[in-house]
Amino acid sequence: MSGRTVNLDEIVATVVAANMATSSGYMGEEAVARSTRADRSRDPLYNQLKMYAELFRILGWLHPTPQSALNFTFTLLGQQVVAAGRDFGPLLEECVLGIVYPTPILAVKGDFDLRPFAFILRVMAACDGHLSRDEMIIGPLSAASDRGKRNLDTVVATIEAARESAAASGEAVQAVSDARKIQVNTLQNYTRWPIALLRDLGWATRGPARFRNGRKYGTFHLTEKGQALAERVDGSVDLRADEAAQLAPEERNALAVVAHFRMLERSGFDIAPLEQRIADAEATAAPVFGRLGTDGRDLLFSPFQSLSLGDIAAAFAASEKTAHIEQGKGRVAALAAPDGRDDRSHLFVHPNMVAAEEAGVGGPDALRAELAELLEAHSKIRVAAAKFAENHAKDTQTAFYPLVTHLFQILGFESDYSRAGVNYQRWDAYVKVDGYALPVEIKSPTEEVMLSTKAVRQALENKVILLSRGGL
C-alpha cells in the first residue's frame, strides 16, 4: 500500500487476505461477506479496522487525506515500521513516546494538553515506581496538562491520597467518573491499551503493593528498562505542536528532519546514507536548538505525530524527479494537500538492527552465525550441538518459538511462528514441505522437557483446524 491512498474497505480486504482477522467464525472472503452490513456502523470488520486505523494514526503510521477522514495514506514513518519487520519494537517505543495531543491532525474532546505515555512513566517514577490501573485513571490519564513540575506534583498528590485504602481509591475513580460522565468500567476499559503497551514493551510488570492501611492490591512496577526510559523522558526537551507552529518554516522543517532521523537512529536504523541531509538540517535548526538547550539528540518530538499534513509535506518533500514532474500549481498543491502519491523513497533508510541477547532475534542469519561459531569452537558436531542445547535450555516461549522456525529456514524450508495472543492462529508455527503447510507444535524448555500427550493432541487439533480453514 506504500504511496497509495486507501480506504477502510481496502484495509479490511488486505488484513483478511493475510488471515489476520475473522468474522462469524469464518476466514477469507466469506468473513468479509458475513461481516458487511448496509449500515456500516454495524459492520464488525469495518469497525474493527476503523479502530486499528485510529491507533495507527495516533502512532503516526498513517494519516487521513485532506479530502476524507476515512481515506488514508501510509507515512514515511509507517513505511519504516514495516521495514523493521519483527524488530519493530524499538521504533514502536519511540512512536509511543511520541504520542501527544492536541495536534493539527489529532483533535481530542476536552481541554487536554498531554504526552500521555511519557507522563505515565514520569508519574510511575515519582510514585515509588508503580501505578495500578485505577491510579492511571485518576492520575496521568485524567490530567489536564503534563507540562511543568506543578502538574506532576498535583497528580502525584492525588495518587498518594488514594493509596490510603481501597475505599479511598474507589472514591477517587468514582469522582473521575462523575466529572467526565463516563461509567467506571468504561474508564477501566480505556486503560487496556496503555497497560498492554507498558507490559509488552517491557516497561512495566505486574506485581503487588499495599495501601497504607495494610491491604494488598495489584499494580504495575517499572522494570529496569522502564525506569531508564522515565529518566530519559524527564531529561528530554519536550517540544509540542503549538511551540513548533511558532517557528519559522525553514527552522521547523529542519527540526522535523533531525527529530525524525534521530528517532530512527535510536531505534537501530542506519542513517548514514542521509548523514549530509541531517547535517544540513542541524545547521539550519541550530538557532532553535540553541534556544531549546539541545543538540537535537535528546529532543522529544515526533514530526509525523505532531505537525500538520502541510508542514510534514514541506519538511519531507518529494524527490527531485517527482518535483520536476509536478511543476507549477501541481507542485504547490502536492505540498499543501499530500495524498500519498508522491515519491519519498530518497528519504527512506533501511533497518540495521543491533541483535538483542535473546534467542531468535536477528533472524536465521544470526542463528546460523551462532551455530558456525559453536562448530568452529568444538570441532565435533555432537559436542557443538550439545553446547547449543545447553545455551538454550532456559529459553522461554518468546525466544524459543522463533528459534525453531529459524532452524527450519536454515534447512531451506519456508517457516514462520504465530503471533502471541492471536487465538485464531492455533498453531505455534508452520513449515512448508513440498507445497504442504504443516502445523508445528512447540514446547520451550521452560514449559516441558519431555514429550507429553497434551502436545501431541494439540498438534493433531491444529492440523484439523488448518485443513478445515485452508488458511495457509
Tab-separated table of C-alpha atoms in Angstrom:
chain	number	residue	atom	x	y	z
A	1	MET	CA	0.000	0.000	0.000
A	2	SER	CA	3.067	2.260	0.037
A	3	GLY	CA	2.356	5.528	-1.784
A	4	ARG	CA	-1.336	4.739	-2.233
A	5	THR	CA	-4.432	6.278	-0.784
A	6	VAL	CA	-6.542	3.509	0.732
A	7	ASN	CA	-9.949	3.350	2.368
A	8	LEU	CA	-11.156	1.184	5.225
A	9	ASP	CA	-12.666	-1.453	2.939
A	10	GLU	CA	-9.298	-1.917	1.223
A	11	ILE	CA	-7.583	-2.228	4.604
A	12	VAL	CA	-10.189	-4.813	5.646
A	13	ALA	CA	-9.595	-6.796	2.441
A	14	THR	CA	-5.808	-6.737	2.967
A	15	VAL	CA	-5.989	-7.854	6.598
A	16	VAL	CA	-8.463	-10.645	5.815
A	17	ALA	CA	-6.386	-11.823	2.852
A	18	ALA	CA	-3.428	-12.166	5.232
A	19	ASN	CA	-5.582	-14.309	7.581
A	20	MET	CA	-5.245	-11.735	10.343
A	21	ALA	CA	-8.969	-11.267	11.019
A	22	THR	CA	-12.095	-13.401	11.115
A	23	SER	CA	-15.829	-12.764	11.299
A	24	SER	CA	-18.673	-15.060	12.404
A	25	GLY	CA	-16.176	-17.909	12.658
A	26	TYR	CA	-15.017	-17.584	9.040
A	27	MET	CA	-11.811	-16.505	7.335
A	28	GLY	CA	-11.165	-15.074	3.876
A	29	GLU	CA	-13.824	-13.747	1.529
A	30	GLU	CA	-16.583	-15.468	3.495
A	31	ALA	CA	-15.572	-13.457	6.574
A	32	VAL	CA	-15.934	-10.208	4.617
A	33	ALA	CA	-19.282	-11.310	3.162
A	34	ARG	CA	-20.704	-12.208	6.582
A	35	SER	CA	-19.385	-9.004	8.167
A	36	THR	CA	-20.566	-6.490	5.564
A	37	ARG	CA	-23.707	-4.551	6.512
A	38	ALA	CA	-25.654	-1.838	4.723
A	39	ASP	CA	-25.302	0.127	7.964
A	40	ARG	CA	-21.518	0.366	8.245
A	41	SER	CA	-21.766	1.215	11.942
A	42	ARG	CA	-22.886	-2.420	12.456
A	43	ASP	CA	-20.167	-3.966	10.280
A	44	PRO	CA	-17.790	-5.831	12.682
A	45	LEU	CA	-14.688	-5.965	10.451
A	46	TYR	CA	-15.154	-2.420	9.174
A	47	ASN	CA	-15.335	-1.049	12.707
A	48	GLN	CA	-12.503	-3.241	13.960
A	49	LEU	CA	-10.183	-1.901	11.275
A	50	LYS	CA	-11.502	1.624	11.868
A	51	MET	CA	-10.235	1.251	15.438
A	52	TYR	CA	-6.863	-0.045	14.231
A	53	ALA	CA	-6.612	2.840	11.766
A	54	GLU	CA	-7.167	5.281	14.618
A	55	LEU	CA	-4.379	3.670	16.652
A	56	PHE	CA	-2.045	3.764	13.645
A	57	ARG	CA	-2.946	7.434	13.135
A	58	ILE	CA	-2.064	8.178	16.773
A	59	LEU	CA	1.264	6.399	16.278
A	60	GLY	CA	1.953	8.475	13.141
A	61	TRP	CA	1.979	5.487	10.790
A	62	LEU	CA	-0.869	6.651	8.586
A	63	HIS	CA	-2.667	9.935	8.021
A	64	PRO	CA	-6.157	10.775	6.800
A	65	THR	CA	-6.274	12.589	3.488
A	66	PRO	CA	-7.459	16.213	3.395
A	67	GLN	CA	-10.452	15.121	1.338
A	68	SER	CA	-11.735	12.356	3.646
A	69	ALA	CA	-11.058	11.329	7.241
A	70	LEU	CA	-11.714	7.695	6.260
A	71	ASN	CA	-9.184	7.600	3.430
A	72	PHE	CA	-5.571	7.122	4.485
A	73	THR	CA	-2.044	7.297	3.211
A	74	PHE	CA	0.824	5.483	4.915
A	75	THR	CA	3.506	7.845	6.133
A	76	LEU	CA	7.258	7.599	5.776
A	77	LEU	CA	7.314	6.658	9.469
A	78	GLY	CA	4.804	3.873	8.832
A	79	GLN	CA	6.944	2.533	5.993
A	80	GLN	CA	9.947	2.453	8.317
A	81	VAL	CA	7.966	0.383	10.842
A	82	VAL	CA	7.141	-2.126	8.088
A	83	ALA	CA	10.809	-2.246	7.040
A	84	ALA	CA	11.838	-3.130	10.598
A	85	GLY	CA	9.876	-6.386	10.347
A	86	ARG	CA	9.921	-8.353	13.586
A	87	ASP	CA	12.463	-5.883	15.001
A	88	PHE	CA	9.841	-3.125	15.107
A	89	GLY	CA	9.893	-2.923	18.927
A	90	PRO	CA	12.403	-0.069	19.409
A	91	LEU	CA	10.679	2.114	16.800
A	92	LEU	CA	7.273	1.327	18.315
A	93	GLU	CA	8.671	2.540	21.656
A	94	GLU	CA	9.715	5.818	20.069
A	95	CYS	CA	6.278	6.226	18.481
A	96	VAL	CA	4.535	5.510	21.792
A	97	LEU	CA	6.635	8.203	23.482
A	98	GLY	CA	5.801	10.462	20.525
A	99	ILE	CA	2.043	10.280	21.130
A	100	VAL	CA	0.825	13.754	22.067
A	101	TYR	CA	-2.360	15.772	21.865
A	102	PRO	CA	-3.779	18.021	20.724
A	103	THR	CA	-2.125	18.308	17.313
A	104	PRO	CA	-3.286	19.601	13.912
A	105	ILE	CA	-4.079	16.007	12.872
A	106	LEU	CA	-5.322	14.684	16.225
A	107	ALA	CA	-8.158	16.507	17.947
A	108	VAL	CA	-9.439	15.361	21.355
A	109	LYS	CA	-12.550	16.072	23.349
A	110	GLY	CA	-11.917	18.263	26.359
A	111	ASP	CA	-9.157	20.653	27.315
A	112	PHE	CA	-6.188	18.286	27.397
A	113	ASP	CA	-2.524	19.012	26.744
A	114	LEU	CA	-0.671	15.732	27.253
A	115	ARG	CA	2.105	13.452	26.111
A	116	PRO	CA	0.343	10.536	27.844
A	117	PHE	CA	2.854	7.677	27.842
A	118	ALA	CA	5.811	9.852	28.693
A	119	PHE	CA	3.725	11.293	31.533
A	120	ILE	CA	2.736	7.823	32.777
A	121	LEU	CA	6.427	6.905	33.036
A	122	ARG	CA	7.242	10.120	34.893
A	123	VAL	CA	4.342	9.627	37.303
A	124	MET	CA	5.301	5.998	37.945
A	125	ALA	CA	8.849	7.021	38.754
A	126	ALA	CA	7.559	9.694	41.147
A	127	CYS	CA	5.099	7.276	42.838
A	128	ASP	CA	7.560	4.701	44.200
A	129	GLY	CA	7.995	3.135	40.766
A	130	HIS	CA	4.494	1.742	40.312
A	131	LEU	CA	0.921	2.571	39.310
A	132	SER	CA	-2.233	0.497	39.415
A	133	ARG	CA	-4.922	0.575	36.747
A	134	ASP	CA	-7.164	2.827	38.860
A	135	GLU	CA	-4.238	5.102	39.708
A	136	MET	CA	-3.614	5.610	35.989
A	137	ILE	CA	-7.261	6.658	35.660
A	138	ILE	CA	-7.234	9.208	38.472
A	139	GLY	CA	-3.702	10.358	37.680
A	140	PRO	CA	-1.910	10.712	34.330
A	141	LEU	CA	-4.881	9.748	32.132
A	142	SER	CA	-7.127	12.395	33.717
A	143	ALA	CA	-4.641	15.240	33.995
A	144	ALA	CA	-5.466	18.358	32.004
A	145	SER	CA	-1.781	19.000	31.340
A	146	ASP	CA	1.565	17.361	31.991
A	147	ARG	CA	3.647	20.481	31.457
A	148	GLY	CA	5.743	21.660	34.366
A	149	LYS	CA	6.549	20.258	37.783
A	150	ARG	CA	3.377	21.667	39.351
A	151	ASN	CA	1.119	19.457	37.213
A	152	LEU	CA	3.247	16.413	38.042
A	153	ASP	CA	3.113	17.212	41.772
A	154	THR	CA	-0.687	17.585	41.642
A	155	VAL	CA	-1.118	14.150	40.067
A	156	VAL	CA	1.314	12.523	42.498
A	157	ALA	CA	-0.584	14.060	45.441
A	158	THR	CA	-3.881	12.693	44.092
A	159	ILE	CA	-2.442	9.199	43.811
A	160	GLU	CA	-0.811	9.326	47.244
A	161	ALA	CA	-4.162	10.276	48.791
A	162	ALA	CA	-5.876	7.354	47.028
A	163	ARG	CA	-3.264	4.932	48.400
A	164	GLU	CA	-4.736	5.285	51.879
A	165	SER	CA	-7.183	2.440	51.286
A	166	ALA	CA	-9.232	0.575	48.692
A	167	ALA	CA	-12.194	2.753	49.631
A	168	ALA	CA	-10.203	5.947	49.037
A	169	SER	CA	-9.042	4.635	45.653
A	170	GLY	CA	-12.598	3.687	44.669
A	171	GLU	CA	-13.925	7.096	45.668
A	172	ALA	CA	-11.257	8.821	43.572
A	173	VAL	CA	-12.183	6.752	40.491
A	174	GLN	CA	-15.869	7.457	41.056
A	175	ALA	CA	-15.119	11.169	41.236
A	176	VAL	CA	-13.481	10.980	37.793
A	177	SER	CA	-16.479	9.002	36.512
A	178	ASP	CA	-18.924	11.634	37.801
A	179	ALA	CA	-16.897	14.557	36.461
A	180	ARG	CA	-16.456	13.080	32.963
A	181	LYS	CA	-19.870	11.373	32.865
A	182	ILE	CA	-18.258	8.063	31.906
A	183	GLN	CA	-19.013	4.793	33.660
A	184	VAL	CA	-16.269	3.319	35.829
A	185	ASN	CA	-15.998	0.107	33.801
A	186	THR	CA	-15.621	2.185	30.615
A	187	LEU	CA	-12.810	4.193	32.234
A	188	GLN	CA	-11.147	0.932	33.178
A	189	ASN	CA	-11.517	-0.350	29.600
A	190	TYR	CA	-9.713	2.775	28.404
A	191	THR	CA	-6.592	1.560	30.234
A	192	ARG	CA	-6.328	-1.701	28.268
A	193	TRP	CA	-4.129	-0.333	25.501
A	194	PRO	CA	-1.835	1.695	27.805
A	195	ILE	CA	-1.363	-1.312	30.094
A	196	ALA	CA	-0.759	-3.648	27.140
A	197	LEU	CA	1.959	-1.353	25.795
A	198	LEU	CA	3.610	-0.898	29.201
A	199	ARG	CA	3.654	-4.668	29.613
A	200	ASP	CA	4.572	-5.794	26.094
A	201	LEU	CA	7.275	-3.158	25.591
A	202	GLY	CA	8.886	-4.352	28.805
A	203	TRP	CA	8.419	-1.047	30.606
A	204	ALA	CA	6.384	-2.447	33.484
A	205	THR	CA	5.471	-5.764	35.051
A	206	ARG	CA	2.550	-6.761	37.241
A	207	GLY	CA	3.207	-7.074	40.969
A	208	PRO	CA	1.777	-6.411	44.446
A	209	ALA	CA	1.632	-3.257	46.561
A	210	ARG	CA	-0.095	-2.281	49.807
A	211	PHE	CA	-2.436	0.511	50.755
A	212	ARG	CA	-1.346	2.404	53.862
A	213	ASN	CA	-3.969	0.515	55.863
A	214	GLY	CA	-2.118	-2.722	55.028
A	215	ARG	CA	-4.402	-4.237	52.390
A	216	LYS	CA	-2.708	-5.621	49.273
A	217	TYR	CA	-3.624	-4.637	45.727
A	218	GLY	CA	-2.313	-5.333	42.227
A	219	THR	CA	-0.194	-2.768	40.453
A	220	PHE	CA	2.363	-2.344	37.668
A	221	HIS	CA	6.003	-1.815	38.613
A	222	LEU	CA	8.564	-0.122	36.404
A	223	THR	CA	11.170	-2.527	35.078
A	224	GLU	CA	14.809	-1.514	34.831
A	225	LYS	CA	14.118	-0.616	31.213
A	226	GLY	CA	11.046	1.420	32.184
A	227	GLN	CA	12.963	3.289	34.867
A	228	ALA	CA	15.703	4.184	32.382
A	229	LEU	CA	13.090	5.454	29.920
A	230	ALA	CA	11.404	7.505	32.652
A	231	GLU	CA	14.750	9.145	33.409
A	232	ARG	CA	15.395	9.748	29.716
A	233	VAL	CA	11.972	11.347	29.240
A	234	ASP	CA	12.421	13.504	32.313
A	235	GLY	CA	15.718	14.804	30.952
A	236	SER	CA	14.492	15.352	27.386
A	237	VAL	CA	13.431	18.598	25.742
A	238	ASP	CA	9.710	18.119	25.108
A	239	LEU	CA	8.590	20.176	22.105
A	240	ARG	CA	4.846	20.439	21.454
A	241	ALA	CA	2.833	21.228	18.336
A	242	ASP	CA	1.944	24.777	19.432
A	243	GLU	CA	5.619	25.573	20.034
A	244	ALA	CA	6.676	24.114	16.679
A	245	ALA	CA	3.991	26.207	14.959
A	246	GLN	CA	5.699	29.395	16.180
A	247	LEU	CA	8.977	28.574	14.423
A	248	ALA	CA	9.938	29.958	11.038
A	249	PRO	CA	9.037	27.444	8.290
A	250	GLU	CA	12.645	26.666	7.374
A	251	GLU	CA	13.565	26.099	11.047
A	252	ARG	CA	10.501	23.908	11.626
A	253	ASN	CA	11.279	21.832	8.536
A	254	ALA	CA	14.898	21.335	9.561
A	255	LEU	CA	13.956	20.454	13.139
A	256	ALA	CA	11.439	17.898	11.865
A	257	VAL	CA	14.073	16.216	9.692
A	258	VAL	CA	16.565	15.977	12.566
A	259	ALA	CA	13.947	14.716	15.031
A	260	HIS	CA	12.648	12.039	12.635
A	261	PHE	CA	16.025	10.577	11.737
A	262	ARG	CA	17.304	10.701	15.317
A	263	MET	CA	14.215	8.658	16.262
A	264	LEU	CA	15.210	6.109	13.639
A	265	GLU	CA	18.809	6.131	14.861
A	266	ARG	CA	17.698	5.387	18.437
A	267	SER	CA	15.581	2.548	17.018
A	268	GLY	CA	18.533	0.819	15.372
A	269	PHE	CA	18.284	2.162	11.815
A	270	ASP	CA	21.367	3.010	9.803
A	271	ILE	CA	21.007	6.709	8.989
A	272	ALA	CA	24.499	7.061	7.486
A	273	PRO	CA	23.158	7.337	3.896
A	274	LEU	CA	21.368	10.550	4.902
A	275	GLU	CA	24.181	11.942	7.016
A	276	GLN	CA	24.696	15.024	4.840
A	277	ARG	CA	20.997	15.863	4.749
A	278	ILE	CA	20.812	15.553	8.533
A	279	ALA	CA	23.928	17.720	8.960
A	280	ASP	CA	22.414	20.409	6.725
A	281	ALA	CA	19.175	20.297	8.721
A	282	GLU	CA	21.091	20.521	12.009
A	283	ALA	CA	22.889	23.613	10.743
A	284	THR	CA	19.575	25.267	9.802
A	285	ALA	CA	17.969	24.268	13.111
A	286	ALA	CA	20.992	25.307	15.206
A	287	PRO	CA	19.399	28.597	16.430
A	288	VAL	CA	16.282	26.696	17.553
A	289	PHE	CA	18.338	24.036	19.286
A	290	GLY	CA	20.316	26.771	21.000
A	291	ARG	CA	17.150	28.353	22.388
A	292	LEU	CA	15.832	24.956	23.498
A	293	GLY	CA	19.111	23.893	25.059
A	294	THR	CA	19.578	20.717	22.980
A	295	ASP	CA	21.606	19.377	20.077
A	296	GLY	CA	18.562	17.514	18.767
A	297	ARG	CA	19.534	14.111	20.164
A	298	ASP	CA	17.514	14.448	23.377
A	299	LEU	CA	14.532	16.089	21.687
A	300	LEU	CA	11.140	14.543	22.450
A	301	PHE	CA	9.314	15.364	19.234
A	302	SER	CA	7.890	13.137	16.507
A	303	PRO	CA	7.030	15.190	13.399
A	304	PHE	CA	4.646	12.628	11.879
A	305	GLN	CA	2.700	12.695	15.155
A	306	SER	CA	2.849	16.433	15.812
A	307	LEU	CA	2.783	18.525	12.645
A	308	SER	CA	0.036	19.377	10.166
A	309	LEU	CA	-0.145	17.497	6.874
A	310	GLY	CA	1.143	20.560	5.026
A	311	ASP	CA	4.120	21.002	7.360
A	312	ILE	CA	5.006	17.309	7.050
A	313	ALA	CA	4.890	17.503	3.244
A	314	ALA	CA	7.127	20.576	3.309
A	315	ALA	CA	9.686	19.017	5.671
A	316	PHE	CA	9.772	15.673	3.869
A	317	ALA	CA	9.415	16.866	0.316
A	318	ALA	CA	9.069	14.611	-2.694
A	319	SER	CA	12.157	13.670	-4.674
A	320	GLU	CA	13.606	15.913	-7.343
A	321	LYS	CA	12.253	13.578	-10.036
A	322	THR	CA	8.728	13.936	-8.722
A	323	ALA	CA	9.212	17.652	-8.157
A	324	HIS	CA	10.220	18.091	-11.802
A	325	ILE	CA	7.031	16.375	-12.976
A	326	GLU	CA	4.805	18.313	-10.598
A	327	GLN	CA	5.722	21.816	-11.664
A	328	GLY	CA	3.766	24.991	-11.028
A	329	LYS	CA	0.348	24.698	-9.429
A	330	GLY	CA	0.551	20.919	-9.280
A	331	ARG	CA	3.709	21.130	-7.190
A	332	VAL	CA	2.173	23.608	-4.755
A	333	ALA	CA	-1.000	21.550	-4.436
A	334	ALA	CA	1.020	18.440	-3.621
A	335	LEU	CA	2.768	20.180	-0.751
A	336	ALA	CA	-0.391	21.699	0.640
A	337	ALA	CA	-2.535	18.573	0.423
A	338	PRO	CA	-0.404	15.401	0.362
A	339	ASP	CA	-2.367	12.361	-0.755
A	340	GLY	CA	0.332	9.692	-0.637
A	341	ARG	CA	1.106	9.602	-4.361
A	342	ASP	CA	4.413	11.458	-4.180
A	343	ASP	CA	7.762	9.671	-4.041
A	344	ARG	CA	9.784	9.988	-0.834
A	345	SER	CA	11.923	6.884	-1.349
A	346	HIS	CA	15.050	9.039	-1.214
A	347	LEU	CA	14.264	9.673	2.474
A	348	PHE	CA	13.813	6.008	3.335
A	349	VAL	CA	16.517	4.320	5.439
A	350	HIS	CA	16.945	0.612	5.919
A	351	PRO	CA	17.000	-1.052	9.330
A	352	ASN	CA	20.363	-2.247	10.552
A	353	MET	CA	19.139	-3.641	13.861
A	354	VAL	CA	21.501	-4.484	16.696
A	355	ALA	CA	20.656	-8.045	17.732
A	356	ALA	CA	19.456	-8.449	21.302
A	357	GLU	CA	20.768	-11.222	23.538
A	358	GLU	CA	17.530	-13.151	23.065
A	359	ALA	CA	17.459	-16.335	21.033
A	360	GLY	CA	15.904	-15.926	17.609
A	361	VAL	CA	16.409	-12.157	17.451
A	362	GLY	CA	18.228	-11.227	14.259
A	363	GLY	CA	16.613	-13.959	12.195
A	364	PRO	CA	18.169	-17.089	10.682
A	365	ASP	CA	21.409	-15.288	9.804
A	366	ALA	CA	22.172	-14.588	13.471
A	367	LEU	CA	21.332	-18.187	14.383
A	368	ARG	CA	23.479	-19.523	11.528
A	369	ALA	CA	26.418	-17.449	12.829
A	370	GLU	CA	25.884	-18.819	16.353
A	371	LEU	CA	25.913	-22.418	15.079
A	372	ALA	CA	29.017	-21.792	12.973
A	373	GLU	CA	30.881	-20.325	15.957
A	374	LEU	CA	29.985	-23.323	18.115
A	375	LEU	CA	31.127	-25.762	15.441
A	376	GLU	CA	34.399	-23.905	14.991
A	377	ALA	CA	34.999	-23.833	18.761
A	378	HIS	CA	34.174	-27.507	19.414
A	379	SER	CA	35.043	-29.163	16.065
A	380	LYS	CA	32.705	-32.132	16.549
A	381	ILE	CA	29.057	-31.709	15.567
A	382	ARG	CA	27.763	-33.737	18.510
A	383	VAL	CA	29.671	-31.609	21.035
A	384	ALA	CA	28.661	-28.349	19.353
A	385	ALA	CA	25.000	-29.477	19.286
A	386	ALA	CA	25.119	-30.345	22.991
A	387	LYS	CA	26.565	-26.924	23.765
A	388	PHE	CA	23.865	-25.280	21.636
A	389	ALA	CA	21.163	-27.152	23.574
A	390	GLU	CA	22.778	-26.134	26.856
A	391	ASN	CA	22.862	-22.467	25.788
A	392	HIS	CA	19.112	-22.511	25.106
A	393	ALA	CA	17.964	-24.734	27.961
A	394	LYS	CA	16.387	-21.744	29.717
A	395	ASP	CA	14.696	-20.198	26.682
A	396	THR	CA	11.108	-19.077	27.204
A	397	GLN	CA	8.358	-19.203	24.565
A	398	THR	CA	9.279	-15.708	23.354
A	399	ALA	CA	12.801	-16.815	22.499
A	400	PHE	CA	12.313	-20.485	21.626
A	401	TYR	CA	9.432	-20.302	19.130
A	402	PRO	CA	11.295	-18.095	16.625
A	403	LEU	CA	14.420	-20.205	17.230
A	404	VAL	CA	12.620	-23.307	15.929
A	405	THR	CA	11.354	-21.537	12.798
A	406	HIS	CA	14.793	-20.111	12.103
A	407	LEU	CA	16.265	-23.623	12.269
A	408	PHE	CA	13.742	-24.737	9.639
A	409	GLN	CA	14.640	-21.703	7.495
A	410	ILE	CA	18.349	-22.562	7.708
A	411	LEU	CA	17.451	-26.039	6.443
A	412	GLY	CA	15.813	-24.386	3.427
A	413	PHE	CA	12.136	-24.592	4.373
A	414	GLU	CA	9.655	-21.725	4.488
A	415	SER	CA	8.592	-21.402	8.126
A	416	ASP	CA	7.196	-18.813	10.492
A	417	TYR	CA	5.769	-18.685	14.006
A	418	SER	CA	2.400	-17.309	15.055
A	419	ARG	CA	1.988	-14.041	16.899
A	420	ALA	CA	1.475	-14.287	20.639
A	421	GLY	CA	-2.104	-13.725	21.762
A	422	VAL	CA	-3.655	-14.276	18.317
A	423	ASN	CA	-6.077	-17.033	19.228
A	424	TYR	CA	-7.272	-17.896	15.734
A	425	GLN	CA	-3.701	-18.812	14.743
A	426	ARG	CA	-3.908	-22.038	16.705
A	427	TRP	CA	-0.609	-23.455	15.512
A	428	ASP	CA	2.615	-22.373	17.218
A	429	ALA	CA	4.363	-22.321	13.855
A	430	TYR	CA	4.188	-23.850	10.412
A	431	VAL	CA	6.687	-25.260	7.942
A	432	LYS	CA	6.018	-25.766	4.219
A	433	VAL	CA	7.213	-29.054	2.746
A	434	ASP	CA	6.621	-29.955	-0.907
A	435	GLY	CA	3.806	-27.413	-1.150
A	436	TYR	CA	2.062	-28.552	2.046
A	437	ALA	CA	1.767	-26.365	5.140
A	438	LEU	CA	2.455	-28.452	8.245
A	439	PRO	CA	1.485	-27.126	11.696
A	440	VAL	CA	4.269	-27.252	14.279
A	441	GLU	CA	3.570	-27.703	17.981
A	442	ILE	CA	6.410	-26.223	20.047
A	443	LYS	CA	7.216	-26.605	23.726
A	444	SER	CA	10.024	-24.454	25.054
A	445	PRO	CA	12.470	-25.974	27.585
A	446	THR	CA	10.906	-23.868	30.324
A	447	GLU	CA	7.448	-25.341	29.509
A	448	GLU	CA	8.181	-29.047	29.069
A	449	VAL	CA	11.370	-31.061	28.783
A	450	MET	CA	9.824	-34.379	27.731
A	451	LEU	CA	7.238	-35.015	25.020
A	452	SER	CA	3.742	-35.002	26.501
A	453	THR	CA	0.384	-36.413	25.414
A	454	LYS	CA	-1.037	-32.885	25.567
A	455	ALA	CA	1.448	-31.646	22.988
A	456	VAL	CA	0.594	-34.489	20.605
A	457	ARG	CA	-3.128	-33.807	20.996
A	458	GLN	CA	-2.624	-30.075	20.365
A	459	ALA	CA	-0.619	-30.829	17.226
A	460	LEU	CA	-3.421	-33.039	15.880
A	461	GLU	CA	-6.071	-30.404	16.706
A	462	ASN	CA	-4.040	-27.791	14.888
A	463	LYS	CA	-3.788	-29.987	11.802
A	464	VAL	CA	-7.570	-30.447	11.743
A	465	ILE	CA	-8.134	-26.696	12.074
A	466	LEU	CA	-5.538	-25.877	9.431
A	467	LEU	CA	-7.143	-28.290	6.966
A	468	SER	CA	-10.655	-27.018	7.619
A	469	ARG	CA	-9.729	-23.358	7.194
A	470	GLY	CA	-7.285	-23.607	4.361
A	471	GLY	CA	-5.634	-20.608	5.986
A	472	LEU	CA	-2.210	-21.337	4.561
